[in-house]
Amino acid sequence: MKLLVLTGSPHSNGTTALLADEFCYGAMEAGHEVIRFDTAKLKINPCLGCDHCRKNEGKCVHEYDDMIEIILHLLTADAVALVSPLYYFGMTAQLKRVIDRFYSINSLLREKPKKLYMIAAGADTDKWAMDAIKAHYKCLCSYFRWQEGGTLLAYGLGSRQNAENSEYKIMAKNFGKEI
Ligand SMILES: Cc1cc2nc3c(=O)[nH]c(=O)nc-3n(C[C@H](O)[C@H](O)[C@H](O)COP(=O)(O)O)c2cc1C
């Protein structure tokens, strides 16, 4: 299976980078092809809602930024994993701007079955802290008609060190193995 991993943290060696690494190791060990983009490091312009793509056969007005690379893999991936730290109870803006750019290929994405996974981590330990991001994940699955592969929601992880010392590190690897 071809798995596209999209991470959203600006920290190259942070909490979610660790969980993403483990998840990818697990998936690769299980024999999957893994393509990963750390989206915060890429030049990806936000969707302008200009509908240029709708009038130009899916061609975005931001034709020459890094999104084209992601789109090429997105179209052929069997599964997509979104990995983000919690920023005000949702995904980071860096990752959200990538999702918004799916708009130019909306119909193609809705036609091809895929599985969607999500890993989110935040400092909070309140049970409700992940409610919004989980609801967003479910809405994306419903809208794209993609199968819910599952979520790993990691509470109480304010830093990479917290993650290193937690059970979530092992859970992330197992999550990758089981996709
Ligand atoms: C702007 C900002 C907003 C945040 N909002 C939340 C939040 O709503 N809930 C939470 O549990 N943690 C929140 N955090 C904490 C991060 O999710 C947490 O530190 C995480 O481990 C960072 O992961 P990273 O190192 O992969 O970026 C926030 C951090 C920042 C910088």
Coordinates of C-alpha atoms and ligand atoms in Angstrom, one line a residue:
M1 CA 0.0 0.0 0.0
K2 CA 1.2 3.5 -0.7
L3 CA 0.9 5.7 2.3
L4 CA 1.2 9.5 2.1
V5 CA 2.2 11.1 5.5
L6 CA 1.6 14.8 5.9
T7 CA 3.0 16.4 9.1
G8 CA 2.1 19.9 10.2
S9 CA 4.5 20.9 13.0
P10 CA 7.1 23.7 12.5
H11 CA 9.4 21.7 14.8
S12 CA 11.7 19.3 12.9
N13 CA 12.5 17.4 16.1
G14 CA 9.4 17.9 18.2
T15 CA 6.7 15.8 19.7
T16 CA 4.8 14.9 16.5
A17 CA 8.0 14.5 14.5
L18 CA 8.9 11.6 16.8
L19 CA 5.4 10.1 16.6
A20 CA 5.5 10.5 12.8
D21 CA 8.9 8.8 12.6
E22 CA 7.7 5.8 14.6
F23 CA 4.5 5.6 12.6
C24 CA 6.5 5.6 9.4
Y25 CA 9.0 3.0 10.7
G26 CA 6.1 0.7 11.6
A27 CA 4.4 1.1 8.2
M28 CA 7.7 0.5 6.4
E29 CA 8.4 -2.6 8.5
A30 CA 5.0 -3.9 7.5
G31 CA 6.1 -3.5 3.8
H32 CA 4.2 -0.3 2.9
E33 CA 5.6 2.4 0.6
V34 CA 5.8 5.6 2.7
I35 CA 6.1 9.1 1.2
R36 CA 6.3 11.9 3.8
F37 CA 6.1 15.6 3.5
D38 CA 6.8 17.9 6.5
T39 CA 4.5 20.6 5.2
A40 CA 5.7 23.4 7.5
K41 CA 9.0 23.3 5.7
L42 CA 7.5 23.7 2.3
K43 CA 6.4 26.7 0.3
I44 CA 2.7 26.2 0.1
N45 CA 0.4 29.2 -0.5
P46 CA -3.0 29.2 1.1
C47 CA -6.1 28.7 -1.1
L48 CA -7.5 32.0 -2.3
G49 CA -10.9 30.6 -3.0
C50 CA -10.6 32.3 -6.4
D51 CA -12.0 29.2 -8.3
H52 CA -9.2 29.5 -10.9
C53 CA -8.9 25.7 -10.6
R54 CA -12.6 25.3 -11.4
K55 CA -12.3 27.3 -14.6
N56 CA -8.9 25.8 -15.6
E57 CA -9.3 22.0 -15.4
G58 CA -8.0 21.7 -11.9
K59 CA -5.0 24.0 -12.4
C60 CA -4.4 26.1 -9.2
V61 CA -3.5 29.7 -9.5
H62 CA -0.4 28.8 -7.3
E63 CA 0.9 26.6 -10.0
Y64 CA 4.5 26.8 -9.0
D65 CA 4.7 26.2 -5.3
D66 CA 5.4 22.9 -3.5
M67 CA 1.9 21.7 -3.5
I68 CA 2.2 20.1 -6.9
E69 CA 4.6 17.4 -5.4
I70 CA 2.1 16.5 -2.7
I71 CA -0.8 16.4 -5.2
L72 CA 1.1 13.9 -7.5
H73 CA 1.4 11.5 -4.5
L74 CA -2.0 12.3 -3.1
L75 CA -3.6 11.1 -6.4
T76 CA -1.9 7.8 -6.3
A77 CA -1.8 7.1 -2.5
D78 CA -4.0 4.3 -1.0
A79 CA -3.8 5.9 2.4
V80 CA -3.1 9.3 3.8
A81 CA -2.0 10.1 7.4
L82 CA -2.3 13.6 8.9
V83 CA 0.1 14.2 11.8
S84 CA -0.2 17.4 13.8
P85 CA 0.3 19.0 17.2
L86 CA -2.8 20.4 18.6
Y87 CA -3.0 24.2 18.1
Y88 CA -6.0 25.6 19.8
F89 CA -7.7 22.2 19.6
G90 CA -7.2 21.8 15.8
M91 CA -4.5 21.0 13.4
T92 CA -1.8 23.6 12.7
A93 CA -2.4 26.2 10.0
Q94 CA 0.6 24.8 8.1
L95 CA -1.2 21.5 7.6
K96 CA -4.7 23.1 7.2
R97 CA -3.4 25.1 4.2
V98 CA -2.4 21.8 2.5
I99 CA -5.9 20.4 3.1
D100 CA -7.5 23.5 1.7
R101 CA -5.4 23.1 -1.5
F102 CA -7.0 19.7 -2.0
Y103 CA -9.9 21.9 -3.4
S104 CA -8.3 22.0 -6.9
I105 CA -8.6 18.2 -7.2
N106 CA -11.7 17.7 -5.0
S107 CA -13.7 15.6 -7.5
L108 CA -10.8 13.3 -8.2
L109 CA -10.2 12.8 -4.5
R110 CA -13.8 11.9 -3.9
E111 CA -13.8 9.4 -6.7
K112 CA -10.9 7.3 -5.4
P113 CA -11.3 5.3 -2.2
K114 CA -8.5 5.8 0.3
K115 CA -8.0 5.3 4.0
L116 CA -7.4 8.3 6.3
Y117 CA -5.4 8.2 9.5
M118 CA -4.6 10.9 12.0
I119 CA -2.1 11.4 14.7
A120 CA -2.5 14.4 17.0
A121 CA -0.6 15.3 20.1
G122 CA -1.1 18.1 22.6
A123 CA -0.1 19.2 26.1
D124 CA -3.6 19.0 27.5
T125 CA -4.9 16.0 29.5
D126 CA -8.6 17.0 29.4
K127 CA -10.6 14.3 27.7
W128 CA -12.4 16.8 25.6
A129 CA -9.2 18.4 24.3
M130 CA -9.2 16.2 21.2
D131 CA -12.9 16.4 20.4
A132 CA -12.6 19.1 17.7
I133 CA -9.7 17.6 15.8
K134 CA -11.3 14.1 15.9
A135 CA -14.6 15.6 14.6
H136 CA -12.7 17.3 11.8
Y137 CA -11.0 14.0 10.9
K138 CA -14.4 12.3 10.7
C139 CA -15.8 15.0 8.6
L140 CA -12.9 14.7 6.1
C141 CA -13.5 11.0 5.9
S142 CA -17.3 11.5 5.3
Y143 CA -16.7 14.3 2.7
F144 CA -14.1 12.5 0.7
R145 CA -15.9 9.1 1.1
W146 CA -12.6 7.7 2.5
Q147 CA -12.5 5.0 5.0
E148 CA -11.7 5.9 8.6
G149 CA -8.4 4.1 9.2
G150 CA -8.2 5.3 12.8
T151 CA -6.7 8.0 15.1
L152 CA -3.9 8.1 17.6
L153 CA -4.7 11.0 20.0
A154 CA -1.8 11.6 22.4
Y155 CA -2.7 13.6 25.5
G156 CA -0.3 15.3 27.9
L157 CA 2.6 15.6 25.4
G158 CA 3.9 19.1 25.8
S159 CA 7.4 18.3 24.5
R160 CA 9.4 15.7 22.6
Q161 CA 10.8 14.5 25.9
N162 CA 7.3 13.8 27.2
A163 CA 6.7 11.7 24.1
E164 CA 10.0 9.8 24.4
N165 CA 9.0 8.7 27.9
S166 CA 5.4 7.8 27.0
E167 CA 3.6 4.8 25.7
Y168 CA 2.6 6.8 22.7
K169 CA 5.9 6.2 21.1
I170 CA 5.3 2.5 20.9
M171 CA 1.6 3.0 20.1
A172 CA 2.7 5.2 17.1
K173 CA 4.9 2.4 15.7
N174 CA 2.2 -0.2 16.2
F175 CA -0.3 2.1 14.6
G176 CA 2.0 2.2 11.5
K177 CA 2.4 -1.6 11.5
E178 CA -1.3 -2.1 11.6
I179 CA -2.5 0.2 8.8
Ligands
LIG1 C1 0.2 28.1 19.1 C2 0.1 26.9 20.0 C3 -1.2 26.4 20.3 C4 -1.3 25.2 21.1 N1 -2.6 24.8 21.4 C5 -2.7 23.7 22.1 C6 -4.0 23.2 22.4 O1 -5.0 23.7 22.0 N2 -4.1 22.0 23.2 C7 -3.0 21.4 23.6 O2 -3.1 20.3 24.2 N3 -1.7 21.8 23.3 C8 -1.6 22.9 22.6 N4 -0.3 23.4 22.3 C9 0.8 22.6 22.7 C10 1.4 21.7 21.6 O3 0.4 21.0 21.0 C11 2.4 20.7 22.2 O4 3.5 21.5 22.8 C12 3.0 19.8 21.2 O5 3.8 18.8 21.9 C13 3.9 20.4 20.1 O6 4.2 19.4 19.2 P1 5.4 19.6 18.1 O7 6.7 19.6 18.9 O8 5.3 18.4 17.3 O9 5.2 20.9 17.4 C14 -0.2 24.6 21.6 C15 1.1 25.0 21.2 C16 1.2 26.2 20.4 C17 2.6 26.7 20.1

